[in-house]
mmCIF file of C-alpha atoms in Angstrom:
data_model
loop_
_atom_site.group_PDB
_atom_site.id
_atom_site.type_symbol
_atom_site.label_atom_id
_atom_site.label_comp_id
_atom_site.label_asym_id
_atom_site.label_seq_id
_atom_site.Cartn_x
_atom_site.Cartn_y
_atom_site.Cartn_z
ATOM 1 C CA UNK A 944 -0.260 23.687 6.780
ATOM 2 C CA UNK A 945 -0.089 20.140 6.307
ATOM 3 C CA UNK A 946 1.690 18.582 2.806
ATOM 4 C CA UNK A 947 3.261 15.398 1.366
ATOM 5 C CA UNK A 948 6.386 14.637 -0.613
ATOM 6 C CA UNK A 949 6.780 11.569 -2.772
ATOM 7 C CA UNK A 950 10.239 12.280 -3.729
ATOM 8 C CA UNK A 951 10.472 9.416 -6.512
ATOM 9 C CA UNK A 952 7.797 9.872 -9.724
ATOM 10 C CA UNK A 953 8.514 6.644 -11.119
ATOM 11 C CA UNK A 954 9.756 3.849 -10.355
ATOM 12 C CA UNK A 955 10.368 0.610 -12.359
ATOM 13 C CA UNK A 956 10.174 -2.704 -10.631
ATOM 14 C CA UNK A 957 11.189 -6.243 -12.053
ATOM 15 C CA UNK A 958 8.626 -8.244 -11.371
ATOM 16 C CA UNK A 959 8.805 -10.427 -7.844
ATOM 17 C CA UNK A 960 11.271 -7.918 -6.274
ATOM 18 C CA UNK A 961 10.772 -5.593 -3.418
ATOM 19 C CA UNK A 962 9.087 -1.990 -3.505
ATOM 20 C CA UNK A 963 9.502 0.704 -1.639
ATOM 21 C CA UNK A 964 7.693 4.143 -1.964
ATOM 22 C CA UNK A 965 8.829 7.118 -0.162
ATOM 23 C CA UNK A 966 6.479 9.647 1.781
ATOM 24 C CA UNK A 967 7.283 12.520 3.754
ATOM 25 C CA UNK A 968 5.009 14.561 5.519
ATOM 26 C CA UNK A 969 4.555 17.586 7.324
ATOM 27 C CA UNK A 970 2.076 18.427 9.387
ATOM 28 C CA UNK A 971 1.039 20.045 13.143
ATOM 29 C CA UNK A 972 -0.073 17.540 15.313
ATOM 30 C CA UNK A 973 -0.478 13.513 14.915
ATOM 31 C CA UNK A 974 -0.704 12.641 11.415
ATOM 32 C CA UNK A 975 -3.458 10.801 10.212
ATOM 33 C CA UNK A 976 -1.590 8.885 6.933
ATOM 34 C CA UNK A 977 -2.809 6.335 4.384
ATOM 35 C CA UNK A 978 -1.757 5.154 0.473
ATOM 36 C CA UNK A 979 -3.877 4.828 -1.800
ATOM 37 C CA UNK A 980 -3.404 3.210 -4.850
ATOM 38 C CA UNK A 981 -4.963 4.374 -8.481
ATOM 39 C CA UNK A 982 -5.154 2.483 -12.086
ATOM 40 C CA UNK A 983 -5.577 4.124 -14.941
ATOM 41 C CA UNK A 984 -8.543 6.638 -15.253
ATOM 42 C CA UNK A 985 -10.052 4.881 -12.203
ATOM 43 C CA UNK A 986 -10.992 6.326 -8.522
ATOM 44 C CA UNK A 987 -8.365 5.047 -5.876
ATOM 45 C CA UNK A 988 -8.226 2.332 -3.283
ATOM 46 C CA UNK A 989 -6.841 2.657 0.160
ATOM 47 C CA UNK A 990 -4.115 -0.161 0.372
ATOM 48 C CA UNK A 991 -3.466 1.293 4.334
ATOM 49 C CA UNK A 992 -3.614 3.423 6.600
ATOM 50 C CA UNK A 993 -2.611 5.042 9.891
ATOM 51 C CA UNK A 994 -4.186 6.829 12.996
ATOM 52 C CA UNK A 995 -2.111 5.471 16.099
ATOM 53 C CA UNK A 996 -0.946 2.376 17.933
ATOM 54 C CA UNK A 997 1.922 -0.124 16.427
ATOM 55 C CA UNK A 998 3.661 1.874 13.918
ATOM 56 C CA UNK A 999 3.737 -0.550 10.982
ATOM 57 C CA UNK A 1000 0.811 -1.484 9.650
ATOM 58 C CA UNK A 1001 -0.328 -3.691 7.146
ATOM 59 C CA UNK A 1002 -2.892 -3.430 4.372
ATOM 60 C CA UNK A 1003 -4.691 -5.164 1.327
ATOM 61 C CA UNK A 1004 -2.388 -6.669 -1.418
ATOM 62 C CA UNK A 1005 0.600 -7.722 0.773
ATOM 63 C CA UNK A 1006 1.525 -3.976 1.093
ATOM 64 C CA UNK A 1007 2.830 -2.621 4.344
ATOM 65 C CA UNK A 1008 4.062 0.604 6.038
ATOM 66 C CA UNK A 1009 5.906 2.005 8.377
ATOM 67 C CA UNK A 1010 5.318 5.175 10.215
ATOM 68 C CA UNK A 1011 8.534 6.703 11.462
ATOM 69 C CA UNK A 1012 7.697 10.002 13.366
ATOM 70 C CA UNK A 1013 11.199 11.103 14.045
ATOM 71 C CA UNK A 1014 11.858 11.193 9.879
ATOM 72 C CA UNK A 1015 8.428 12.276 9.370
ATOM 73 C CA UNK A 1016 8.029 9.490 6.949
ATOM 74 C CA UNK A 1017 5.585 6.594 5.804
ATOM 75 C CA UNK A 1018 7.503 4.405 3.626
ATOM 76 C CA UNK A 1019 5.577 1.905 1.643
ATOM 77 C CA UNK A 1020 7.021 -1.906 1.402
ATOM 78 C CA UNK A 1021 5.674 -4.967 -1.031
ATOM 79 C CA UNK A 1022 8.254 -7.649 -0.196
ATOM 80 C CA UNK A 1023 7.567 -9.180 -3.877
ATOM 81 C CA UNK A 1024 5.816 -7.033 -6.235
ATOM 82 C CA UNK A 1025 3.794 -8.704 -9.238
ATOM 83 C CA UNK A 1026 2.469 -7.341 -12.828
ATOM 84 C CA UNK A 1027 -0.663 -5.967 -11.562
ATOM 85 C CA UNK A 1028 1.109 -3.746 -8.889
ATOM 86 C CA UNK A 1029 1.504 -1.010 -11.457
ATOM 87 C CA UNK A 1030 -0.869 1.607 -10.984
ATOM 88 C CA UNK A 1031 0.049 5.200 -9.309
ATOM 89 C CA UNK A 1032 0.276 5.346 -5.842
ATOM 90 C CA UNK A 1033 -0.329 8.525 -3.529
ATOM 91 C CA UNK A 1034 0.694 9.062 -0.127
ATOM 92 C CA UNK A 1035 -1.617 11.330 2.072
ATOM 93 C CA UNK A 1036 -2.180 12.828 5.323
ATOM 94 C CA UNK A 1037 -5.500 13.868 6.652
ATOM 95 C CA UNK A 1038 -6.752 16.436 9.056
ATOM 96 C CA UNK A 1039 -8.862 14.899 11.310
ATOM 97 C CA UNK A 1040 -12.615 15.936 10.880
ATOM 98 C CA UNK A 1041 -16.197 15.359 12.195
ATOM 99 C CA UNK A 1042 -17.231 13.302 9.775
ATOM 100 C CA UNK A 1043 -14.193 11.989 7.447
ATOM 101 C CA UNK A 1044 -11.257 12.939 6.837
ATOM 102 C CA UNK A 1045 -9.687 16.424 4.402
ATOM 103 C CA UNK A 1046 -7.048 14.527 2.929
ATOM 104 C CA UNK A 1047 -3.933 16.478 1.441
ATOM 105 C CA UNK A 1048 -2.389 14.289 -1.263
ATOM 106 C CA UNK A 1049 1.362 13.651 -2.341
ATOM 107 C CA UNK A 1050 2.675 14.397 -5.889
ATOM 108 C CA UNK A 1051 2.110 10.332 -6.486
ATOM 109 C CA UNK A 1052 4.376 7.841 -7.347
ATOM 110 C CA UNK A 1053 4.226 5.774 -10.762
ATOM 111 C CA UNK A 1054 5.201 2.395 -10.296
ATOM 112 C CA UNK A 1055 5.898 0.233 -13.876
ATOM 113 C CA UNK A 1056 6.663 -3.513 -13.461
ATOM 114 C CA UNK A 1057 9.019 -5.462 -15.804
ATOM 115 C CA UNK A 1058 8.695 -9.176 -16.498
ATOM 116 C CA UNK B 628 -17.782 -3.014 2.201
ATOM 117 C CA UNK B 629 -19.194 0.908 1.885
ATOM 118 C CA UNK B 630 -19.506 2.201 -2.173
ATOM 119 C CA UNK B 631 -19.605 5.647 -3.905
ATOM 120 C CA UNK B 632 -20.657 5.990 -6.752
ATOM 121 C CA UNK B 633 -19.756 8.656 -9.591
ATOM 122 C CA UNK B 634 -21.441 9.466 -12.124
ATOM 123 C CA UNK B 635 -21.063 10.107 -15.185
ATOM 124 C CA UNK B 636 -17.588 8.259 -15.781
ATOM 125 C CA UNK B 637 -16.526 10.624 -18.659
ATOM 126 C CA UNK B 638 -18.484 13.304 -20.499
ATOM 127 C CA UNK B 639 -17.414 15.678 -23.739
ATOM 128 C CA UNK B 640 -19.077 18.815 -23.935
ATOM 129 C CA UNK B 641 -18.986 21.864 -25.734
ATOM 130 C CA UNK B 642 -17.310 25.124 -24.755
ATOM 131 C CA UNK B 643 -19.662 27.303 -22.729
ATOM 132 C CA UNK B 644 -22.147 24.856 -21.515
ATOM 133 C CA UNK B 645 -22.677 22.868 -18.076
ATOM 134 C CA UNK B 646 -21.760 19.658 -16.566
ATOM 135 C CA UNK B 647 -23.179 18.055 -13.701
ATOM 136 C CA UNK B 648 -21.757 15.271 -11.831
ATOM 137 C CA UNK B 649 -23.343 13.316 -9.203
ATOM 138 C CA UNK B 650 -21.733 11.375 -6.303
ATOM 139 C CA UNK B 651 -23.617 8.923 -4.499
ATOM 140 C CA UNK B 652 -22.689 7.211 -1.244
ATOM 141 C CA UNK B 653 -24.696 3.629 -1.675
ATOM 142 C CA UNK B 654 -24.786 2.134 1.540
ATOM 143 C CA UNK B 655 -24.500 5.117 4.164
ATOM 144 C CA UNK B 656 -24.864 7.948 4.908
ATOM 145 C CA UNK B 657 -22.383 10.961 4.324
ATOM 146 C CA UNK B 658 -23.122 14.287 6.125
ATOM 147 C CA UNK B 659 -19.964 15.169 4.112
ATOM 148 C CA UNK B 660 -18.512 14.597 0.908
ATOM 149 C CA UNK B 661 -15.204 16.393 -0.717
ATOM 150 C CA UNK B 662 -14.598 16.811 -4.662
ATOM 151 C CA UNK B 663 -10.794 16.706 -5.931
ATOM 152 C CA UNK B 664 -9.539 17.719 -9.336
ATOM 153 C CA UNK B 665 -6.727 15.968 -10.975
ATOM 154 C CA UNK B 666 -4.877 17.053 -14.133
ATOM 155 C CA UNK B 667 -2.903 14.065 -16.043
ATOM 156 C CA UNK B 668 -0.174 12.768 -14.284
ATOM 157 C CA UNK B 669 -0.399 15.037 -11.246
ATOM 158 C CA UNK B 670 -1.777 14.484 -7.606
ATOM 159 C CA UNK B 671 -5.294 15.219 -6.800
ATOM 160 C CA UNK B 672 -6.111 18.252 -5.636
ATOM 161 C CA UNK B 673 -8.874 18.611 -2.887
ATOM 162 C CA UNK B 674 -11.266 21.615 -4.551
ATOM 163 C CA UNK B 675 -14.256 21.760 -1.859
ATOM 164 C CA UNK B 676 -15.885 20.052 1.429
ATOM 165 C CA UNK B 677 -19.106 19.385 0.759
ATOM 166 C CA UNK B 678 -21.919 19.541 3.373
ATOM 167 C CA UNK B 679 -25.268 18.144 3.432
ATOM 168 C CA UNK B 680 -27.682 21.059 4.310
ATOM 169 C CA UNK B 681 -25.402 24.089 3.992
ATOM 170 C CA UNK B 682 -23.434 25.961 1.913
ATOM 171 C CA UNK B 683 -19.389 23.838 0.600
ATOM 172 C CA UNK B 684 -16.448 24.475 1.849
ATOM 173 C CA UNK B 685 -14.162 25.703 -1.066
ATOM 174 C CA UNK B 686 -10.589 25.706 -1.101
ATOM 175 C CA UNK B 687 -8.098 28.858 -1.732
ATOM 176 C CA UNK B 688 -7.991 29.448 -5.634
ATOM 177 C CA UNK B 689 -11.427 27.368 -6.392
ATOM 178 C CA UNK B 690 -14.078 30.011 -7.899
ATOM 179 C CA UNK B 691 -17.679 28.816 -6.276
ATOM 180 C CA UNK B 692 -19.579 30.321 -9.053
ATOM 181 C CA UNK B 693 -17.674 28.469 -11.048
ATOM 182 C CA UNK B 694 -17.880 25.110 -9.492
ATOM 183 C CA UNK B 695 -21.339 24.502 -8.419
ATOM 184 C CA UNK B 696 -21.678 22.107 -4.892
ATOM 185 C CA UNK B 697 -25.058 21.241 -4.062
ATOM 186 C CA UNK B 698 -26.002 18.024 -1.286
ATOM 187 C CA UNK B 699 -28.964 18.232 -0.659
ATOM 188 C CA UNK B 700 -29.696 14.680 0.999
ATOM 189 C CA UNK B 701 -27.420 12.803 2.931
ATOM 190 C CA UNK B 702 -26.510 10.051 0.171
ATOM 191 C CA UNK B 703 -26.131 12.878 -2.701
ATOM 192 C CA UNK B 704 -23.765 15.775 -3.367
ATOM 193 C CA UNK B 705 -23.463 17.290 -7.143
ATOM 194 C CA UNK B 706 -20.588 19.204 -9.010
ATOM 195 C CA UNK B 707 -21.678 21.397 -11.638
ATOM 196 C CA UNK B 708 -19.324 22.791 -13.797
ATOM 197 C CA UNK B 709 -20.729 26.002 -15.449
ATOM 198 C CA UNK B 710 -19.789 27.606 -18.532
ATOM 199 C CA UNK B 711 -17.044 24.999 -18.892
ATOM 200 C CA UNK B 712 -13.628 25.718 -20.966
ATOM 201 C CA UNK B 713 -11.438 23.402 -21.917
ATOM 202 C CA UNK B 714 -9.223 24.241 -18.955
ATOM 203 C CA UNK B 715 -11.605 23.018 -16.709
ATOM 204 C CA UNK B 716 -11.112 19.942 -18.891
ATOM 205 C CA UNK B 717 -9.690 17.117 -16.054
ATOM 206 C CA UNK B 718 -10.395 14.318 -13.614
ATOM 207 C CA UNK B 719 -12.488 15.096 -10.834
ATOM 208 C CA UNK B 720 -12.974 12.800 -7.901
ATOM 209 C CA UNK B 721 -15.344 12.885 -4.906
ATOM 210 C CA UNK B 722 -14.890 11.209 -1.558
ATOM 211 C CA UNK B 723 -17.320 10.157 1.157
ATOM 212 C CA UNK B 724 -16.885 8.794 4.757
ATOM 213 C CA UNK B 725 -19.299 7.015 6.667
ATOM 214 C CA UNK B 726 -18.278 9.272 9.855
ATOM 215 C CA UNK B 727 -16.087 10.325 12.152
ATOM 216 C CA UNK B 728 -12.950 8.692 12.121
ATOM 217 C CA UNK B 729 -13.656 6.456 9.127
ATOM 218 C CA UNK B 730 -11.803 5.973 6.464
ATOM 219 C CA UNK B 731 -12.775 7.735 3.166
ATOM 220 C CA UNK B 732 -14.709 5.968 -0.049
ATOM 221 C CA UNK B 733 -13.634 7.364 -3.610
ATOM 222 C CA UNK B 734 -15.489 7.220 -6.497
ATOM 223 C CA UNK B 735 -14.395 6.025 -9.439
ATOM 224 C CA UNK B 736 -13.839 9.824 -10.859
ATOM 225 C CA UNK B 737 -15.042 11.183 -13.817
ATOM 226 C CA UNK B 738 -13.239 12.561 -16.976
ATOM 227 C CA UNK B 739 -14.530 15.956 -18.152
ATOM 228 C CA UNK B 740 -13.333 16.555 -21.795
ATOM 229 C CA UNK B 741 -14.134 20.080 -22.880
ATOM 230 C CA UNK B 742 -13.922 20.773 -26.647
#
């Protein structure tokens, strides 16, 4: 069975340093993995993802990851983080389907941002 | 870029009656859609695979008769809660994916209070 592991659940940031978000998975075969990020009592956004090819990847809002197969990982990196990068942000890893993908979702990670 | 919509955004209802919630995919077409649950301040929890034509997909622990999946087109899939309690009382979230291989729209949830 596939699951995730964000092993921080918060996380406070001063505003314009560096973030990074830990992820562990486990799963079978090749992971499918992707962050998402979600404000407050709102649906989520997919900041990245990953099926294959160069192993870090970049995505929306200067966020990037990088897929490290022999720690089973998928840290995610914002070199300089600013006020409206606090949200919650969830790690997953999906089981490739037909039509879209089952996604099994990490514990999440709170990220606060001083001034 | 693709949309789903959720609807309602929040609803409040009395103890013993029904809630349905609607999940539209705007611009394509989803032959399936998945619901998640998510309690405050914990990950979201993937309840059902829903599938246009045929009977969901519900995960291990998720009572069908209790949660109600109907798509019957391929831009529509519904939740109904019956005979709510207010520990059914949460976020719940639906996904949809244009196809295979693509990556997944979220609505923008909706919070069930249940009084």
């Amino acid at each position: 069975a596939q699951s995730v592991t964000q092993p921080d659940i918060h996380i406070t940031v001063s505003e314009g340093a560096s973030l990074e978000l830990r992820c562990n998975y486990s799963y079978g075969a090749t992971p499918y993995l992707f962050w998402y990020v979600q404000s407050p009592g709102q649906g989520l956004q997919l900041l990245l993802k990953y099926f294959s090819g160069d192993t870090l990847v970049q995505g929306i809002k200067g966020f990037e990851a990088e897929f490290k197969r022999s720690q089973s990982s998928f840290n995610l990196r914002k070199p300089s983080v600013h006020w409206s990068d606090a949200a919650e942000y969830f790690c997953a890893v999906g089981a490739y389907q037909a039509a879209g993908n089952k996604l099994t979702f990490g514990g999440g990670t709170r990220v606060l941002v001083k001034p | 870029g693709a949309v789903v919509s959720q609807h309602p955004s929040w609803v409040i209802c009395k103890s013993g009656t029904s809630v349905k919630i609607e999940c539209r995919s705007l611009d394509f077409q989803a032959t399936t859609m998945f619901w998640y649950r998510q309690f405050p301040k914990q990950s979201l929890m993937l309840m059902a695979t829903s599938n246009e034509g045929s009977k969901a997909t519900y995960e291990q622990g998720v009572e069908k008769d209790k949660f109600l999946i109907n798509h019957a087109s391929l831009t529509l899939s519904t939740l109904t809660v019956t005979s709510a309690h207010p520990e059914d009382s949460s976020f719940y979230i639906c996904s949809a994916s244009p196809g295979r291989g693509e990556k997944l729209f979220f609505g923008s949830g909706t919070q069930l209070s249940v009084l």
